[in-house]
Amino acid sequence: MTKDSITIFAPASVSNVGPGFDILGFALEGMGDTITLSRRDGAAYIIDPVGVELPEDPEKNVATVALRSFCNAVGYDGGFLIRIEKNFTPGSGLGSSASSAVGAVFAANELLEAGYSREELITYALDGEMLASGNRHADNVAPCMLGGFVAVRSCDPFKGFQIAYPKALKVLIIFPDVPIQTADARGILPREVSMNQAIKQSANMAGLINGLVTANYRMIRESLHDELAQPYRKKLIPNYDAVEKLCHQHEAVGFNISGSGPAMFAFFQVDNDLTVLKEEIKGLYQTKGIACRFHESGINGRGVEVLN
Ligand code: HSE
């Protein structure tokens, strides 16, 4: 029987992951968008944000822009009510726009029984991502859609691959409450890089993939460096160097900026108790009057999924 409504969960994600600027990301457990997409009479898209402020003009909302692009492709001109509930803050560097865009097209594909593969849906989700950041990069969209770590070789059409990772790896997200817009964080980056930077970046990307696949924590830590964005963007994040130092003192398996920031992420082994570390980081921000939140979770290997 054809359904009138569907609810899905689209996870938040960490993109760039050190040397993978614009081409590498992974999905998070326990953080993301819960989206209910319902058919409605007429042709209009109505947006119902729950507990979060989002643009309600369908031309300016990443979810409905992606949804429109997908519906144009499948030739569906009916209306929808789209209820978007987020348990994290948009603009934090955790792929909020990707979660909404992926969630909308995935839900529509299920509801309309259109039969597209997850890889095929990425193109339409990227139309939403494009609205948010002014650029077609799939390093949040692809892991949100597919789950786990995903490396992107091209966006249109999507070509990429999932990377195996140690199951004993967990992530700490550190989110200081300072605003950074992705478009601004892209605007400060130089247009060109040197041969030396390109070589270092490639070497670190190769090292990171090898470290993930072989569960070599030392190689992951030593490879988790970025030549292209982090040196410029870290200046936008208060206490960046101090937070990195604290994470390493607590045996982090690598540390860097999550996406365009201000969130940062650090890998740890699952049995590492991070209570003291979190108190120490919180203290750093308290002295500057900045609120700081944390999210500690495993890596989401499933990607976007149907709830009911
Ligand atoms: N790769 C992107 C960037 C992710 O760093 O600008 C943020 O959308």
GROMACS .gro file of C-alpha atoms and ligand atoms in nm:
model
  316
    1MET     CA    1   0.000   0.000   0.000
    2THR     CA    2   0.134   0.346  -0.087
    3LYS     CA    3   0.226   0.552   0.218
    4ASP     CA    4   0.123   0.914   0.275
    5SER     CA    5   0.395   0.992   0.524
    6ILE     CA    6   0.740   0.872   0.625
    7THR     CA    7   0.984   0.957   0.905
    8ILE     CA    8   1.358   0.924   0.858
    9PHE     CA    9   1.673   1.003   1.056
   10ALA     CA   10   1.965   1.170   0.872
   11PRO     CA   11   2.285   1.181   1.080
   12ALA     CA   12   2.512   1.478   1.139
   13SER     CA   13   2.862   1.435   0.999
   14VAL     CA   14   3.220   1.550   1.030
   15SER     CA   15   3.375   1.661   0.702
   16ASN     CA   16   3.734   1.728   0.591
   17VAL     CA   17   3.869   1.499   0.867
   18GLY     CA   18   4.214   1.660   0.855
   19PRO     CA   19   4.372   1.604   0.513
   20GLY     CA   20   4.044   1.527   0.333
   21PHE     CA   21   3.939   1.886   0.262
   22ASP     CA   22   3.614   1.868   0.061
   23ILE     CA   23   3.660   1.494  -0.008
   24LEU     CA   24   3.633   1.300   0.320
   25GLY     CA   25   3.372   1.274   0.594
   26PHE     CA   26   3.211   1.039   0.843
   27ALA     CA   27   2.864   1.013   0.997
   28LEU     CA   28   2.789   1.049   1.369
   29GLU     CA   29   2.565   0.846   1.597
   30GLY     CA   30   2.296   1.020   1.802
   31MET     CA   31   2.297   1.359   1.632
   32GLY     CA   32   2.105   1.463   1.323
   33ASP     CA   33   1.772   1.552   1.163
   34THR     CA   34   1.450   1.363   1.219
   35ILE     CA   35   1.236   1.446   0.916
   36THR     CA   36   0.874   1.357   0.853
   37LEU     CA   37   0.768   1.402   0.493
   38SER     CA   38   0.394   1.392   0.423
   39ARG     CA   39   0.208   1.427   0.097
   40ARG     CA   40  -0.038   1.715   0.085
   41ASP     CA   41  -0.295   1.844  -0.164
   42GLY     CA   42  -0.178   2.111  -0.407
   43ALA     CA   43   0.175   2.175  -0.527
   44ALA     CA   44   0.320   2.375  -0.235
   45TYR     CA   45   0.598   2.269  -0.001
   46ILE     CA   46   0.528   2.367   0.361
   47ILE     CA   47   0.820   2.362   0.606
   48ASP     CA   48   0.756   2.293   0.975
   49PRO     CA   49   1.079   2.338   1.176
   50VAL     CA   50   1.063   2.194   1.527
   51GLY     CA   51   1.283   2.342   1.801
   52VAL     CA   52   1.512   2.518   1.554
   53GLU     CA   53   1.501   2.829   1.337
   54LEU     CA   54   1.515   2.743   0.967
   55PRO     CA   55   1.416   2.937   0.653
   56GLU     CA   56   1.049   2.866   0.581
   57ASP     CA   57   1.064   2.992   0.223
   58PRO     CA   58   1.099   2.673   0.011
   59GLU     CA   59   1.339   2.855  -0.224
   60LYS     CA   60   1.573   2.928   0.066
   61ASN     CA   61   1.558   2.605   0.264
   62VAL     CA   62   1.817   2.339   0.177
   63ALA     CA   63   1.571   2.053   0.235
   64THR     CA   64   1.305   2.185  -0.002
   65VAL     CA   65   1.558   2.296  -0.266
   66ALA     CA   66   1.694   1.939  -0.269
   67LEU     CA   67   1.342   1.798  -0.261
   68ARG     CA   68   1.235   2.013  -0.557
   69SER     CA   69   1.539   1.904  -0.756
   70PHE     CA   70   1.461   1.536  -0.691
   71CYS     CA   71   1.088   1.573  -0.766
   72ASN     CA   72   1.169   1.752  -1.093
   73ALA     CA   73   1.389   1.457  -1.190
   74VAL     CA   74   1.120   1.198  -1.117
   75GLY     CA   75   0.840   1.413  -1.262
   76TYR     CA   76   0.638   1.446  -0.939
   77ASP     CA   77   0.458   1.779  -0.897
   78GLY     CA   78   0.261   1.717  -0.579
   79GLY     CA   79   0.296   1.912  -0.254
   80PHE     CA   80   0.458   1.811   0.073
   81LEU     CA   81   0.459   1.902   0.438
   82ILE     CA   82   0.813   1.862   0.567
   83ARG     CA   83   0.866   1.857   0.941
   84ILE     CA   84   1.232   1.904   1.036
   85GLU     CA   85   1.348   1.837   1.391
   86LYS     CA   86   1.718   1.891   1.470
   87ASN     CA   87   1.896   1.792   1.786
   88PHE     CA   88   2.199   2.004   1.700
   89THR     CA   89   2.265   2.363   1.600
   90PRO     CA   90   2.283   2.461   1.232
   91GLY     CA   91   2.607   2.641   1.141
   92SER     CA   92   2.818   2.440   1.383
   93GLY     CA   93   3.034   2.256   1.128
   94LEU     CA   94   2.849   1.928   1.166
   95GLY     CA   95   2.680   1.904   0.828
   96SER     CA   96   2.340   2.042   0.926
   97SER     CA   97   2.252   2.142   0.569
   98ALA     CA   98   2.361   1.799   0.441
   99SER     CA   99   2.141   1.621   0.698
  100SER     CA  100   1.838   1.820   0.586
  101ALA     CA  101   1.908   1.783   0.214
  102VAL     CA  102   1.988   1.411   0.235
  103GLY     CA  103   1.690   1.347   0.464
  104ALA     CA  104   1.448   1.522   0.227
  105VAL     CA  105   1.553   1.340  -0.091
  106PHE     CA  106   1.588   1.003   0.083
  107ALA     CA  107   1.240   1.039   0.235
  108ALA     CA  108   1.090   1.142  -0.101
  109ASN     CA  109   1.256   0.850  -0.280
  110GLU     CA  110   1.103   0.610  -0.026
  111LEU     CA  111   0.761   0.776  -0.017
  112LEU     CA  112   0.728   0.797  -0.396
  113GLU     CA  113   0.884   0.451  -0.440
  114ALA     CA  114   1.112   0.605  -0.705
  115GLY     CA  115   1.377   0.335  -0.668
  116TYR     CA  116   1.689   0.553  -0.687
  117SER     CA  117   2.006   0.419  -0.524
  118ARG     CA  118   2.161   0.611  -0.236
  119GLU     CA  119   2.453   0.705  -0.465
  120GLU     CA  120   2.213   0.844  -0.726
  121LEU     CA  121   2.032   1.053  -0.464
  122ILE     CA  122   2.354   1.235  -0.371
  123THR     CA  123   2.332   1.460  -0.679
  124TYR     CA  124   1.995   1.601  -0.566
  125ALA     CA  125   2.104   1.645  -0.206
  126LEU     CA  126   2.401   1.844  -0.338
  127ASP     CA  127   2.160   2.098  -0.487
  128GLY     CA  128   2.057   2.176  -0.128
  129GLU     CA  129   2.418   2.182  -0.005
  130MET     CA  130   2.500   2.424  -0.285
  131LEU     CA  131   2.244   2.670  -0.146
  132ALA     CA  132   2.403   2.655   0.200
  133SER     CA  133   2.769   2.690   0.115
  134GLY     CA  134   2.779   2.815  -0.245
  135ASN     CA  135   2.978   2.509  -0.347
  136ARG     CA  136   2.909   2.150  -0.453
  137HIS     CA  137   3.110   1.941  -0.212
  138ALA     CA  138   2.987   1.599  -0.097
  139ASP     CA  139   3.201   1.542   0.211
  140ASN     CA  140   2.898   1.578   0.443
  141VAL     CA  141   2.627   1.463   0.203
  142ALA     CA  142   2.798   1.134   0.109
  143PRO     CA  143   2.867   1.002   0.464
  144CYS     CA  144   2.520   1.116   0.576
  145MET     CA  145   2.369   0.918   0.288
  146LEU     CA  146   2.594   0.611   0.298
  147GLY     CA  147   2.723   0.592   0.658
  148GLY     CA  148   3.072   0.538   0.794
  149PHE     CA  149   3.375   0.711   0.641
  150VAL     CA  150   3.329   0.808   0.277
  151ALA     CA  151   3.590   0.948   0.037
  152VAL     CA  152   3.457   1.146  -0.260
  153ARG     CA  153   3.625   1.121  -0.601
  154SER     CA  154   3.367   1.325  -0.792
  155CYS     CA  155   3.033   1.488  -0.717
  156ASP     CA  156   2.836   1.489  -1.044
  157PRO     CA  157   2.793   1.201  -1.090
  158PHE     CA  158   2.889   1.090  -0.742
  159LYS     CA  159   3.189   0.861  -0.734
  160GLY     CA  160   3.341   0.762  -0.407
  161PHE     CA  161   3.405   0.479  -0.167
  162GLN     CA  162   3.353   0.379   0.194
  163ILE     CA  163   3.660   0.329   0.408
  164ALA     CA  164   3.677   0.062   0.678
  165TYR     CA  165   3.756   0.196   1.027
  166PRO     CA  166   3.839   0.051   1.368
  167LYS     CA  167   3.519  -0.032   1.559
  168ALA     CA  168   3.696   0.070   1.882
  169LEU     CA  169   3.717   0.432   1.763
  170LYS     CA  170   3.490   0.694   1.919
  171VAL     CA  171   3.455   1.065   1.854
  172LEU     CA  172   3.437   1.365   2.082
  173ILE     CA  173   3.277   1.673   1.927
  174ILE     CA  174   3.366   1.999   2.100
  175PHE     CA  175   3.132   2.280   2.009
  176PRO     CA  176   3.210   2.630   2.134
  177ASP     CA  177   2.919   2.865   2.085
  178VAL     CA  178   3.070   3.106   1.832
  179PRO     CA  179   2.912   3.170   1.490
  180ILE     CA  180   3.095   3.073   1.169
  181GLN     CA  181   2.922   3.059   0.831
  182THR     CA  182   3.056   2.798   0.587
  183ALA     CA  183   3.056   3.051   0.302
  184ASP     CA  184   3.272   3.291   0.513
  185ALA     CA  185   3.505   3.010   0.621
  186ARG     CA  186   3.555   2.919   0.254
  187GLY     CA  187   3.606   3.283   0.158
  188ILE     CA  188   3.919   3.320   0.374
  189LEU     CA  189   4.102   3.029   0.208
  190PRO     CA  190   4.379   3.097  -0.046
  191ARG     CA  191   4.294   3.010  -0.406
  192GLU     CA  192   4.627   2.838  -0.468
  193VAL     CA  193   4.854   2.603  -0.273
  194SER     CA  194   5.222   2.524  -0.310
  195MET     CA  195   5.364   2.198  -0.445
  196ASN     CA  196   5.502   2.127  -0.097
  197GLN     CA  197   5.155   2.165   0.061
  198ALA     CA  198   4.998   1.943  -0.206
  199ILE     CA  199   5.254   1.670  -0.143
  200LYS     CA  200   5.204   1.684   0.235
  201GLN     CA  201   4.826   1.674   0.196
  202SER     CA  202   4.840   1.369  -0.033
  203ALA     CA  203   5.081   1.191   0.199
  204ASN     CA  204   4.857   1.255   0.500
  205MET     CA  205   4.544   1.144   0.313
  206ALA     CA  206   4.715   0.818   0.217
  207GLY     CA  207   4.837   0.774   0.576
  208LEU     CA  208   4.493   0.843   0.723
  209ILE     CA  209   4.321   0.590   0.497
  210ASN     CA  210   4.585   0.329   0.572
  211GLY     CA  211   4.561   0.401   0.946
  212LEU     CA  212   4.180   0.367   0.942
  213VAL     CA  213   4.178   0.048   0.739
  214THR     CA  214   4.451  -0.123   0.942
  215ALA     CA  215   4.345   0.021   1.283
  216ASN     CA  216   4.686   0.181   1.319
  217TYR     CA  217   4.610   0.454   1.576
  218ARG     CA  218   4.955   0.604   1.559
  219MET     CA  219   4.928   0.647   1.182
  220ILE     CA  220   4.580   0.802   1.215
  221ARG     CA  221   4.712   1.053   1.469
  222GLU     CA  222   5.023   1.140   1.268
  223SER     CA  223   4.824   1.182   0.945
  224LEU     CA  224   4.537   1.391   1.077
  225HIS     CA  225   4.674   1.724   0.955
  226ASP     CA  226   4.542   1.967   0.699
  227GLU     CA  227   4.745   2.205   0.484
  228LEU     CA  228   4.455   2.367   0.300
  229ALA     CA  229   4.199   2.501   0.547
  230GLN     CA  230   4.287   2.438   0.913
  231PRO     CA  231   4.581   2.682   0.932
  232TYR     CA  232   4.351   2.968   0.824
  233ARG     CA  233   4.029   2.861   0.993
  234LYS     CA  234   4.169   2.779   1.336
  235LYS     CA  235   4.211   3.154   1.394
  236LEU     CA  236   3.829   3.182   1.390
  237ILE     CA  237   3.796   2.932   1.676
  238PRO     CA  238   3.883   3.060   2.026
  239ASN     CA  239   4.119   2.831   2.225
  240TYR     CA  240   4.182   2.602   1.925
  241ASP     CA  241   4.548   2.528   2.011
  242ALA     CA  242   4.476   2.484   2.382
  243VAL     CA  243   4.187   2.243   2.315
  244GLU     CA  244   4.404   2.041   2.077
  245LYS     CA  245   4.680   2.020   2.338
  246LEU     CA  246   4.438   1.901   2.607
  247CYS     CA  247   4.294   1.635   2.374
  248HIS     CA  248   4.643   1.503   2.299
  249GLN     CA  249   4.725   1.498   2.670
  250HIS     CA  250   4.423   1.266   2.705
  251GLU     CA  251   4.555   1.036   2.431
  252ALA     CA  252   4.347   1.159   2.137
  253VAL     CA  253   4.393   0.957   1.819
  254GLY     CA  254   4.396   1.279   1.615
  255PHE     CA  255   4.227   1.618   1.636
  256ASN     CA  256   4.106   1.878   1.387
  257ILE     CA  257   3.827   2.116   1.287
  258SER     CA  258   3.491   1.959   1.202
  259GLY     CA  259   3.394   2.089   0.858
  260SER     CA  260   3.419   2.466   0.851
  261GLY     CA  261   3.396   2.491   1.233
  262PRO     CA  262   3.352   2.614   1.498
  263ALA     CA  263   3.307   2.252   1.611
  264MET     CA  264   3.624   2.048   1.655
  265PHE     CA  265   3.653   1.672   1.675
  266ALA     CA  266   3.896   1.429   1.833
  267PHE     CA  267   3.915   1.051   1.797
  268PHE     CA  268   3.968   0.836   2.105
  269GLN     CA  269   3.967   0.467   2.180
  270VAL     CA  270   3.624   0.367   2.319
  271ASP     CA  271   3.746   0.279   2.669
  272ASN     CA  272   3.902   0.624   2.728
  273ASP     CA  273   3.694   0.809   2.993
  274LEU     CA  274   3.668   1.173   2.881
  275THR     CA  275   3.496   1.322   3.187
  276VAL     CA  276   3.804   1.512   3.308
  277LEU     CA  277   3.897   1.629   2.959
  278LYS     CA  278   3.551   1.777   2.907
  279GLU     CA  279   3.571   1.963   3.240
  280GLU     CA  280   3.910   2.104   3.143
  281ILE     CA  281   3.788   2.223   2.803
  282LYS     CA  282   3.474   2.371   2.955
  283GLY     CA  283   3.693   2.562   3.200
  284LEU     CA  284   3.896   2.710   2.915
  285TYR     CA  285   3.584   2.850   2.754
  286GLN     CA  286   3.426   2.965   3.080
  287THR     CA  287   3.717   3.204   3.134
  288LYS     CA  288   3.625   3.366   2.799
  289GLY     CA  289   3.251   3.366   2.870
  290ILE     CA  290   3.184   3.122   2.584
  291ALA     CA  291   2.945   2.829   2.628
  292CYS     CA  292   3.082   2.495   2.510
  293ARG     CA  293   2.892   2.172   2.444
  294PHE     CA  294   3.010   1.818   2.374
  295HIS     CA  295   2.888   1.514   2.190
  296GLU     CA  296   3.056   1.180   2.246
  297SER     CA  297   2.957   0.899   2.015
  298GLY     CA  298   3.053   0.614   1.789
  299ILE     CA  299   3.069   0.641   1.412
  300ASN     CA  300   2.738   0.582   1.238
  301GLY     CA  301   2.790   0.303   0.985
  302ARG     CA  302   2.433   0.305   0.849
  303GLY     CA  303   2.374   0.659   0.720
  304VAL     CA  304   2.023   0.794   0.668
  305GLU     CA  305   1.753   0.546   0.768
  306VAL     CA  306   1.377   0.502   0.784
  307LEU     CA  307   1.230   0.530   1.135
  308ASN     CA  308   0.869   0.465   1.040
  309HSE     N1  309   3.439   2.079   0.310
  309HSE     C1  310   3.354   2.187   0.349
  309HSE     C2  311   3.440   2.302   0.396
  309HSE     C3  312   3.264   2.141   0.459
  309HSE     O1  313   3.530   2.279   0.476
  309HSE     O2  314   3.418   2.416   0.354
  309HSE     C4  315   3.172   2.247   0.515
  309HSE     O3  316   3.051   2.249   0.446
   0.00000   0.00000   0.00000
